[in-house]
């Protein structure tokens, strides 16, 4: 789960990391009030889960509260990469002496949280990694000991010659590491970690991504979810306990298991079609999930055919068959349906489907080919 | 011989009285697995299905039944604790089926397991099966056949699909291992490839990967260096968009890394026969054997 | 540093451990007010750094606020093992269904924090250890991982058959472990860990000892020190940066280094004398420390002779000699002084002392024998 | 040969620019110790006394100077961090002079050092000296003489007192080791006894213990089982009252355990000659050699 910048700043601040003041506004009036409180120039930043906010016109400098309100009015309601801006962060327009990067993510290869720092901050770290990898310093932290003081200081000295600033940065790194475990983050970044003209080290912009698996144990973090930033079909799928990703093709896919779902999409493409979505109904085979899945797929106007690909292991084929029948009683399917079922309770499933007027295939390739053909002719 | 499990496997089921644990315990017992104990705190002294003694702790279960392997079906919130407990009790093999364990939990679990010299398979995996010998986890026994092909996969149902192809065309399996779809897992492709290479009863290996991370690339390097048996490989997720998690926590293309194309190319460079679709597995195996 | 029960309870409560209500009183009126607020019967407990409070009459049950005030009046000002009671804890007189023991201390042999639990709670754990050691369950916690959930639950199940109570106890153990590291405790005990008739598990009495070396980093804990519970000479020594322990003999000892100080005391005893104190002036050799040391030793009316035993390594003998001379100018020594000095700048020291009219020995045995003889004849 | 340090010791001083660090660095250099580097964060690039290069980190110092041993003189609040850093930089021997490190810090430091295969001496110790070869720490060089007696002690000045007795009566020392007065230390009596037993240049060992803990009792067991060289022992604290910390954090009699009487009895049972007073060391050594 992605957090907005203002939410990430709050988390860092609670861990004792120096973050400039600032607050979030949902109206121009609120933006004006915050700017008045802060005094001086401010920056108004769109809070939206998309990169390239600046280029899209979602970040603007304001010299006074009136300008802040005007910028907020322009930015609020703006669409950036398909997402509507509903909140802006209003923060002081800080003078910056230098910009560094500090980030922590869980690294698959070392199986540890990895701290990355670079004196080349303020720009996309992926760009630095591509163009000047030697400017990124990495440390795989041993989670049994946490980020040790001397390790953080060693990295701090890569960022700053001044030992006081290096120590301040090291302290921020140790607090950022603590924050990762405290909130269950899979990524926590400060970019830029800025120095002010007076020499203070401060977290100017922050990004935190929460591991979805942590949300149950961190209800206060789960409450930060902003569904406004997601496709409505994906919100509906999550609420139904389905894993769904909207794509641009015409073959709606409904599969059990993530690996098989990807392989099904790949096979659609292999046979010349385009998948309309990734959809995993999961291991358990509740008929209601099938109903919800069909509801979400059929709501996509791009879908021209629907393909079920079920390999019954824990998932019982009869449950899936029952779900399909229930769904077609509740709402009309406006597109052809191709069903492939094999495995647990296959015979029973075929019987249920046949009685309801559907036919079922057992071979995955055959089913995919047929669905692709029907999507093309439909 | 088979890989990781065999007729000597003495299994303790953590979460045996839960919904999933009880269902799959019955399946494993029916398949012939020696399920010697169950664990549910507070239910010590009960007997599951009149057959399997239940204990409060894994340590109790090990002491009383000489269990050497554990399978875990407890909820995600307590699954890391269950792995810690199994490792602490001295079990050599720990198979964690549970999905949804926070990855930060795993950063602490994995060194703990390693320090004790235990092997963890999973989490978020279907477990493993050595057909006609032992089954630990949830892989449906009826799709498997005893034989001489080793199967290792990050996936669940996709594995069943491919194993089904193998079984119906006469390619039985020595062992099928689902290593799990999470970013941090206890046993990776290389561990399994090394075990299959060393296993006198395995002639060839089928390796089923997916997008995300670089495990398949590293496995390909390993195959080139250390595996003399034929390897056939598949990568799921050729059509997956970057930056979106495709169900599995580990199946996500980050930037330009972890794509299916990159992995298939690494396979090809290492001399691994690359399937274009699951149905290719049998023809490719026939070619290589 | 020992904490009072009421301070230990506060620490546990802040870690989320269930602790019954209650508060500390310094006057009978305060005790009455607390009892009124709590309602029902209360227990009034002397807050003093001494064991056996109950036997000494420092713990009394009160049925109502008036009785609570009366008991507080009796206990406040009472002397227990030489210490005057200045505070009482007023807490509800809880009904108890069972009593267990939970304690954590740092174990030298395993070099780890060791968790000890016993279902035989409410009594001195040393007694249980002596009489029924099999009733104490121990676990050396790996500090790299902390106290793990399953470990705590395993011990909880040794205390309670009911899994709910075992889980509650396990949770308390994990929080107690966290408290140890949070406050820098060398010992943290809950005794008894009690169950109420309704089945709740609660920390009825607590003891926390802080590692003195942690006080610098935990000023909020250092502020809890109650110097009223210590001998005034020891408070004065601590403030002067000296390590001093008052004993009952007649030979005042002033030594550099703890090991040599103990060996000096032992040698006093070997030659038939009794040491009046342990005193280590430490490694650095500030003359002022010597002055402070002499001030503290001479304030003890039991002292009949003073023995300096200095082996100059880092400590410079001339600094010690200068300190002795300065001290004797500031205040009269009413008892004989025997000085043994050897090592760094010994010759210079002898010269300084000789000029001031003192003589100095170089052999430890000879010096101790002479000091013992002078204490006897003085 | 000597124990733990010798002419090959290349020393980095952590805290070289501090009050104690600079004083003792000069003493060590004067004694002939190869002080190859110093570390003070923020002072990298300076040169101490025109002779010893100073670095910001121990890793830098090791890379540039091939230091293999560290001695630590930093304040107590950062001493644990200094030990972590030394171990992380790959040093094989770490000598921590600093007094007052919280014991809970040591619970985390000790496994870290052990995992890296390093040896920690101390904390809160005077260090060690191999007379005429190398001195690491604060033991005054002038009281020592080269020779064939090994000395190991929990104490500081008491050690000097006894070493002084040895030197003035012709018993030189192979190595004198102060292991420190804290409850948790990196190197204990047994480690030192084992090293002295293995050292061809050591003929006898003097062991100086004190009240608190059971290290001396365990060392006595070890002497009985594994030490063939004569051992002479002393215990300080016969007159110490129970429950009071006698200066050293580790010197405290808890309940009935850790008393001097108990330790002296363990020594006697193990065949260790027990001194009644420091002056006994020379006659007892003469008896045994």
Coordinates of N, CA, C and O in Angstrom, one line a residue, chain C residues 106-113 126 142-144 180-186 211-214 216-217 234 243-247 255-263 265-267 269-271 274-275 278 280 284 309-315 340 342-344 362-365 369, chain D residues 19 23-24 76-77 100-108 110-112 114-115 138 140 142-143 154-155 157-158 160-161 164-165 182-186 210-215 218 234-241 244-252 254-256 276-279:
Chain C
X106 N 20.3 -10.5 34.0 CA 21.3 -10.8 33.1 C 22.2 -11.9 33.8 O 22.7 -11.7 34.8
X107 N 22.4 -13.0 33.1 CA 23.1 -14.2 33.6 C 24.5 -14.1 33.1 O 24.8 -14.1 31.9
X108 N 25.5 -14.2 34.0 CA 26.9 -14.2 33.6 C 27.3 -15.4 32.9 O 28.1 -15.3 31.9
X109 N 26.8 -16.6 33.2 CA 27.3 -17.8 32.6 C 26.9 -17.9 31.1 O 27.7 -18.1 30.3
X110 N 25.6 -17.6 30.9 CA 25.2 -17.7 29.5 C 25.4 -16.4 28.7 O 25.2 -16.3 27.5
X111 N 25.8 -15.3 29.5 CA 25.9 -14.0 28.9 C 24.7 -13.5 28.2 O 24.7 -12.7 27.2
X112 N 23.5 -13.9 28.8 CA 22.3 -13.5 28.2 C 21.3 -13.1 29.3 O 21.4 -13.5 30.4
X113 N 20.2 -12.4 28.9 CA 19.1 -12.2 29.9 C 18.4 -13.5 30.1 O 18.1 -14.2 29.1
X126 N 14.6 -16.9 46.0 CA 15.9 -17.6 46.5 C 15.5 -18.8 47.3 O 16.2 -19.8 47.3
X142 N 18.0 -15.3 23.7 CA 18.9 -14.8 22.7 C 18.7 -13.3 22.4 O 17.6 -13.0 21.8
X143 N 19.5 -12.4 22.8 CA 19.2 -11.0 22.7 C 19.2 -10.5 21.2 O 18.7 -9.4 20.9
X144 N 19.7 -11.3 20.3 CA 19.6 -11.0 18.9 C 18.1 -11.1 18.4 O 17.8 -10.4 17.4
X180 N 13.1 -4.3 30.3 CA 14.5 -4.5 30.7 C 15.4 -3.6 29.8 O 16.2 -2.8 30.3
X181 N 15.2 -3.8 28.5 CA 16.1 -3.1 27.6 C 15.6 -1.6 27.5 O 16.5 -0.7 27.3
X182 N 14.4 -1.3 27.7 CA 13.9 0.1 27.6 C 14.4 1.0 28.7 O 14.7 2.1 28.5
X183 N 14.6 0.4 29.9 CA 15.0 1.2 31.1 C 16.4 0.9 31.5 O 17.0 1.6 32.3
X184 N 17.0 -0.2 30.9 CA 18.4 -0.5 31.3 C 18.4 -1.2 32.7 O 19.2 -0.9 33.5
X185 N 17.6 -2.2 32.8 CA 17.5 -2.9 34.1 C 18.4 -4.1 34.1 O 18.7 -4.8 33.1
X186 N 19.1 -4.3 35.3 CA 19.8 -5.5 35.4 C 19.0 -6.6 36.1 O 19.3 -7.8 36.1
X211 N 20.9 -0.9 36.1 CA 22.3 -0.9 35.9 C 22.8 0.5 36.0 O 22.4 1.3 35.2
X212 N 23.7 0.8 37.0 CA 24.2 2.1 37.1 C 24.8 2.7 35.9 O 24.7 3.9 35.6
X213 N 25.4 1.8 35.1 CA 26.0 2.3 33.8 C 25.0 2.8 32.8 O 25.3 3.3 31.8
X214 N 23.7 2.5 33.0 CA 22.6 3.0 32.1 C 22.1 4.4 32.4 O 21.4 5.0 31.7
X216 N 23.3 7.3 32.7 CA 23.6 8.5 31.8 C 22.7 8.6 30.6 O 22.3 9.7 30.2
X217 N 22.4 7.4 30.1 CA 21.5 7.5 28.8 C 20.0 7.5 29.2 O 19.2 7.6 28.3
X234 N 27.9 7.5 51.7 CA 27.9 6.9 50.4 C 27.4 7.8 49.3 O 27.9 7.9 48.2
X243 N 34.1 5.4 44.8 CA 33.3 4.3 45.1 C 33.6 3.9 46.5 O 34.7 3.6 46.9
X244 N 32.6 4.0 47.4 CA 32.8 3.9 48.8 C 31.7 3.0 49.4 O 30.5 3.1 49.1
X245 N 32.1 2.1 50.3 CA 31.1 1.3 51.0 C 31.5 1.3 52.5 O 32.7 1.0 52.8
X246 N 30.6 1.7 53.3 CA 30.8 1.8 54.7 C 30.8 0.5 55.4 O 29.9 -0.3 55.1
X247 N 31.8 0.2 56.2 CA 31.8 -1.1 57.0 C 32.0 -0.8 58.4 O 31.9 0.4 58.8
X255 N 42.4 3.5 48.6 CA 43.2 2.7 47.7 C 42.8 3.1 46.2 O 41.7 3.6 46.0
X256 N 43.7 2.8 45.3 CA 43.4 3.0 43.9 C 43.1 1.7 43.2 O 44.0 0.8 43.2
X257 N 41.9 1.5 42.7 CA 41.6 0.2 42.1 C 40.7 -0.6 43.0 O 41.0 -0.8 44.2
X258 N 39.7 -1.2 42.4 CA 38.7 -2.0 43.2 C 39.4 -3.3 43.7 O 39.2 -3.7 44.9
X259 N 40.1 -4.0 42.9 CA 40.7 -5.2 43.2 C 41.8 -5.0 44.3 O 41.8 -5.8 45.4
X260 N 42.6 -4.0 44.2 CA 43.6 -3.7 45.2 C 42.9 -3.3 46.5 O 43.4 -3.6 47.6
X261 N 41.8 -2.6 46.4 CA 41.1 -2.1 47.6 C 40.6 -3.3 48.3 O 40.7 -3.4 49.6
X262 N 40.0 -4.3 47.6 CA 39.5 -5.5 48.3 C 40.7 -6.2 48.9 O 40.6 -6.7 50.1
X263 N 41.8 -6.4 48.2 CA 42.9 -7.1 48.7 C 43.5 -6.4 49.9 O 44.0 -7.0 50.9
X265 N 41.7 -4.6 52.1 CA 40.8 -4.9 53.2 C 41.1 -6.3 53.7 O 41.1 -6.5 55.0
X266 N 41.3 -7.2 52.8 CA 41.6 -8.6 53.2 C 42.8 -8.7 54.0 O 42.9 -9.5 55.0
X267 N 43.8 -7.9 53.6 CA 45.1 -8.0 54.3 C 45.0 -7.3 55.7 O 45.6 -7.8 56.7
X269 N 42.4 -7.6 57.5 CA 41.8 -8.7 58.3 C 42.8 -9.7 58.6 O 42.9 -10.3 59.7
X270 N 43.7 -10.0 57.6 CA 44.7 -11.1 57.8 C 45.6 -10.8 58.9 O 46.0 -11.6 59.7
X271 N 45.9 -9.5 59.1 CA 46.8 -9.1 60.2 C 46.0 -8.7 61.5 O 46.5 -8.0 62.3
X274 N 40.3 -4.7 61.3 CA 39.0 -4.7 60.6 C 38.9 -3.5 59.8 O 39.0 -2.4 60.3
X275 N 38.6 -3.6 58.5 CA 38.5 -2.5 57.6 C 37.2 -1.7 57.9 O 36.2 -2.2 58.3
X278 N 35.3 0.2 52.2 CA 35.9 0.0 50.9 C 36.0 1.4 50.3 O 35.0 2.1 50.3
X280 N 37.6 3.2 46.7 CA 38.4 3.2 45.5 C 38.4 4.6 44.9 O 37.4 5.1 44.6
X284 N 42.1 7.8 37.6 CA 42.7 9.1 37.4 C 43.1 9.6 38.8 O 42.5 9.2 39.8
X309 N 46.9 3.0 50.3 CA 47.6 2.0 49.6 C 47.5 2.3 48.1 O 46.4 2.1 47.5
X310 N 48.5 2.9 47.6 CA 48.5 3.4 46.2 C 49.6 2.6 45.4 O 50.8 2.7 45.7
X311 N 49.1 2.0 44.3 CA 50.1 1.4 43.4 C 50.0 2.3 42.1 O 49.0 2.1 41.3
X312 N 51.0 3.1 41.9 CA 50.9 4.1 40.8 C 51.1 3.5 39.4 O 52.1 2.9 39.2
X313 N 50.0 3.5 38.6 CA 50.1 3.1 37.2 C 49.7 4.3 36.5 O 50.5 5.2 36.2
X314 N 48.4 4.4 36.2 CA 47.9 5.7 35.7 C 47.8 6.7 36.8 O 48.1 7.9 36.6
X315 N 47.4 6.2 38.0 CA 47.4 7.1 39.1 C 48.9 7.5 39.4 O 49.8 6.7 39.5
X340 N 51.3 4.1 52.0 CA 52.1 3.3 51.2 C 51.9 3.7 49.7 O 50.8 3.8 49.3
X342 N 53.7 3.4 45.8 CA 54.8 2.9 44.9 C 54.4 3.1 43.4 O 53.2 3.2 43.2
X343 N 55.3 3.1 42.5 CA 55.0 3.2 41.1 C 55.2 4.6 40.6 O 56.0 5.4 41.1
X344 N 54.4 5.0 39.6 CA 54.6 6.3 38.9 C 54.8 7.5 39.8 O 54.0 7.8 40.7
X362 N 56.8 1.6 51.2 CA 56.7 1.1 49.8 C 56.1 -0.3 49.8 O 55.6 -0.8 48.8
X363 N 56.1 -1.0 51.0 CA 55.7 -2.3 51.0 C 54.2 -2.4 51.6 O 54.0 -1.9 52.6
X364 N 53.4 -3.1 50.9 CA 52.0 -3.2 51.2 C 51.8 -3.9 52.6 O 51.1 -3.5 53.4
X365 N 52.5 -5.0 52.8 CA 52.3 -5.8 54.0 C 52.7 -5.0 55.2 O 52.0 -4.9 56.2
X369 N 50.2 -3.8 58.3 CA 50.5 -4.2 59.6 C 50.6 -3.0 60.6 O 50.1 -3.0 61.7
Chain D
X19 N 41.5 12.2 25.7 CA 42.4 12.4 26.8 C 43.2 11.1 27.1 O 44.4 11.0 27.1
X23 N 47.1 9.8 25.7 CA 48.1 9.5 26.8 C 48.6 8.1 26.6 O 49.9 7.9 26.5
X24 N 47.7 7.1 26.5 CA 48.2 5.7 26.4 C 48.7 5.3 25.1 O 49.6 4.4 25.0
X76 N 32.1 5.6 27.7 CA 31.3 4.4 27.9 C 30.0 4.4 27.0 O 29.6 3.4 26.5
X77 N 29.5 5.6 26.7 CA 28.2 5.7 26.0 C 28.4 5.2 24.5 O 27.4 4.7 23.9
X100 N 32.4 1.1 32.4 CA 31.0 1.6 32.5 C 30.1 1.3 31.4 O 29.1 2.0 31.2
X101 N 30.4 0.3 30.6 CA 29.5 -0.1 29.5 C 28.3 -0.8 30.1 O 28.5 -1.7 30.9
X102 N 27.1 -0.4 29.7 CA 25.9 -1.1 30.2 C 26.0 -2.6 29.9 O 26.4 -2.9 28.8
X103 N 25.6 -3.4 30.8 CA 25.7 -4.8 30.6 C 24.8 -5.3 29.5 O 25.1 -6.3 28.8
X104 N 23.7 -4.6 29.3 CA 22.8 -5.0 28.2 C 23.4 -4.8 26.9 O 23.1 -5.5 25.9
X105 N 24.2 -3.7 26.8 CA 24.9 -3.5 25.5 C 25.8 -4.7 25.2 O 25.9 -5.2 24.1
X106 N 26.4 -5.2 26.3 CA 27.3 -6.4 26.1 C 26.6 -7.6 25.7 O 27.2 -8.5 25.0
X107 N 25.3 -7.8 26.1 CA 24.6 -9.0 25.6 C 24.5 -9.0 24.1 O 24.4 -10.1 23.5
X108 N 24.5 -7.8 23.5 CA 24.4 -7.8 22.0 C 25.8 -7.8 21.4 O 26.0 -8.3 20.3
X110 N 28.6 -9.2 22.5 CA 29.4 -10.5 22.5 C 29.0 -11.5 21.4 O 29.9 -12.0 20.8
X111 N 27.7 -11.7 21.1 CA 27.5 -12.6 20.0 C 28.0 -12.1 18.7 O 28.4 -12.9 17.8
X112 N 27.9 -10.8 18.5 CA 28.4 -10.1 17.3 C 29.9 -10.4 17.1 O 30.4 -10.8 16.0
X114 N 31.6 -12.8 18.5 CA 31.8 -14.3 18.3 C 31.5 -14.7 16.9 O 32.2 -15.5 16.3
X115 N 30.4 -14.2 16.3 CA 30.1 -14.6 15.0 C 31.2 -14.2 14.0 O 31.3 -14.9 13.0
X138 N 46.8 -0.4 29.2 CA 47.3 0.6 30.1 C 48.2 0.0 31.2 O 48.6 0.6 32.2
X140 N 51.3 -0.7 33.2 CA 52.6 0.1 33.2 C 53.7 -0.9 32.8 O 53.9 -1.9 33.4
X142 N 56.8 -0.5 33.0 CA 58.0 -0.5 33.8 C 58.0 -1.5 34.9 O 59.0 -1.9 35.5
X143 N 56.8 -2.0 35.3 CA 56.7 -3.0 36.4 C 56.9 -4.4 35.8 O 57.0 -5.4 36.6
X154 N 41.3 -10.4 36.9 CA 40.1 -9.6 36.7 C 40.3 -8.2 37.1 O 39.4 -7.3 37.0
X155 N 41.5 -7.9 37.7 CA 41.7 -6.6 38.4 C 42.7 -5.8 37.6 O 43.3 -6.3 36.7
X157 N 45.0 -2.6 39.3 CA 46.1 -2.3 40.2 C 46.6 -3.5 41.0 O 47.7 -3.6 41.3
X158 N 45.6 -4.3 41.4 CA 46.0 -5.6 42.1 C 46.9 -6.4 41.3 O 47.9 -7.0 41.8
X160 N 49.0 -5.2 39.1 CA 50.3 -4.5 39.1 C 51.1 -4.9 40.3 O 52.3 -5.2 40.3
X161 N 50.4 -4.9 41.4 CA 51.0 -5.3 42.7 C 51.6 -6.6 42.6 O 52.8 -6.8 43.0
X164 N 54.5 -6.8 40.1 CA 55.6 -6.1 40.7 C 56.4 -7.1 41.6 O 57.6 -7.2 41.5
X165 N 55.6 -7.8 42.4 CA 56.3 -8.9 43.2 C 57.1 -9.9 42.4 O 58.2 -10.2 42.7
X182 N 34.0 -6.6 34.7 CA 32.6 -6.6 34.4 C 31.9 -8.0 34.5 O 32.6 -9.0 34.3
X183 N 30.6 -8.0 34.6 CA 29.9 -9.3 34.7 C 30.0 -10.0 33.3 O 30.1 -11.2 33.3
X184 N 29.9 -9.3 32.2 CA 30.0 -9.9 30.9 C 31.3 -9.5 30.2 O 31.4 -8.3 29.9
X185 N 32.2 -10.4 30.0 CA 33.4 -10.1 29.3 C 33.7 -11.0 28.2 O 33.1 -12.1 28.1
X186 N 34.5 -10.6 27.3 CA 34.7 -11.4 26.0 C 35.7 -12.6 26.2 O 35.5 -13.6 25.6
X210 N 38.4 -12.6 41.9 CA 37.8 -11.8 43.0 C 36.4 -12.3 43.2 O 35.9 -13.2 42.5
X211 N 35.7 -11.8 44.1 CA 34.3 -12.2 44.4 C 33.4 -11.9 43.3 O 33.7 -11.1 42.4
X212 N 32.2 -12.6 43.2 CA 31.2 -12.4 42.2 C 31.3 -13.5 41.1 O 32.4 -13.7 40.6
X213 N 30.1 -14.0 40.8 CA 30.1 -15.0 39.7 C 30.7 -16.3 40.0 O 31.0 -16.6 41.2
X214 N 30.9 -17.1 39.0 CA 31.5 -18.4 39.2 C 32.6 -18.7 38.2 O 33.0 -19.9 37.9
X215 N 33.1 -17.6 37.6 CA 34.2 -17.8 36.6 C 35.4 -18.6 37.2 O 36.0 -19.4 36.5
X218 N 34.7 -22.3 37.6 CA 34.8 -23.0 36.3 C 36.2 -23.1 35.8 O 36.6 -24.1 35.3
X234 N 44.9 -16.2 43.4 CA 44.5 -15.3 44.5 C 43.0 -14.9 44.3 O 42.6 -14.8 43.2
X235 N 42.3 -14.7 45.4 CA 40.9 -14.2 45.3 C 40.8 -12.9 46.2 O 41.1 -13.0 47.4
X236 N 40.5 -11.8 45.6 CA 40.3 -10.6 46.4 C 38.8 -10.5 46.9 O 37.9 -10.9 46.1
X237 N 38.6 -10.0 48.0 CA 37.2 -9.8 48.5 C 36.8 -10.7 49.6 O 35.6 -10.9 49.9
X238 N 37.8 -11.2 50.4 CA 37.4 -12.1 51.5 C 36.5 -11.3 52.6 O 35.7 -11.9 53.3
X239 N 36.8 -10.0 52.7 CA 36.1 -9.3 53.7 C 34.9 -8.5 53.1 O 34.3 -7.6 53.8
X240 N 34.5 -8.7 51.9 CA 33.5 -8.0 51.2 C 32.1 -8.4 51.8 O 31.9 -9.6 51.9
X241 N 31.2 -7.5 52.0 CA 29.9 -7.8 52.5 C 29.0 -8.3 51.3 O 29.2 -7.8 50.2
X244 N 26.7 -6.0 48.1 CA 27.3 -4.7 47.7 C 28.3 -4.9 46.6 O 29.1 -5.8 46.6
X245 N 28.2 -4.0 45.7 CA 29.1 -4.0 44.5 C 30.4 -3.4 44.9 O 30.5 -2.2 45.2
X246 N 31.5 -4.2 44.9 CA 32.8 -3.7 45.3 C 33.5 -3.0 44.2 O 34.5 -3.6 43.7
X247 N 33.1 -1.9 43.8 CA 33.7 -1.2 42.7 C 33.5 -1.8 41.3 O 32.7 -1.2 40.5
X248 N 34.0 -2.9 41.0 CA 33.8 -3.5 39.8 C 32.3 -4.0 39.7 O 31.7 -4.4 40.7
X249 N 31.7 -3.8 38.5 CA 30.3 -4.2 38.3 C 30.1 -5.7 38.6 O 29.0 -6.1 38.9
X250 N 31.2 -6.4 38.4 CA 31.0 -7.9 38.5 C 31.4 -8.4 39.9 O 31.1 -9.5 40.3
X251 N 31.9 -7.5 40.8 CA 32.4 -8.0 42.1 C 31.3 -7.8 43.1 O 31.2 -6.8 43.8
X252 N 30.4 -8.7 43.1 CA 29.2 -8.6 44.1 C 28.8 -10.0 44.5 O 28.7 -10.9 43.6
X254 N 26.2 -12.5 45.5 CA 24.7 -12.6 45.4 C 24.3 -13.8 46.3 O 24.7 -14.9 46.0
X255 N 23.5 -13.5 47.3 CA 23.1 -14.6 48.2 C 24.3 -15.3 48.7 O 25.2 -14.6 49.2
X256 N 24.4 -16.6 48.6 CA 25.5 -17.3 49.2 C 26.5 -17.7 48.1 O 27.5 -18.4 48.3
X276 N 47.3 -16.4 50.3 CA 46.5 -15.8 51.3 C 46.7 -14.3 51.2 O 45.8 -13.5 51.6
X277 N 47.8 -13.8 50.7 CA 48.1 -12.4 50.5 C 48.9 -12.3 49.2 O 49.6 -13.2 48.9
X278 N 48.9 -11.1 48.6 CA 49.7 -10.9 47.4 C 51.1 -11.3 47.5 O 51.7 -11.9 46.6
X279 N 51.7 -11.1 48.7 CA 53.1 -11.4 48.8 C 53.5 -12.9 48.8 O 54.6 -13.3 48.6

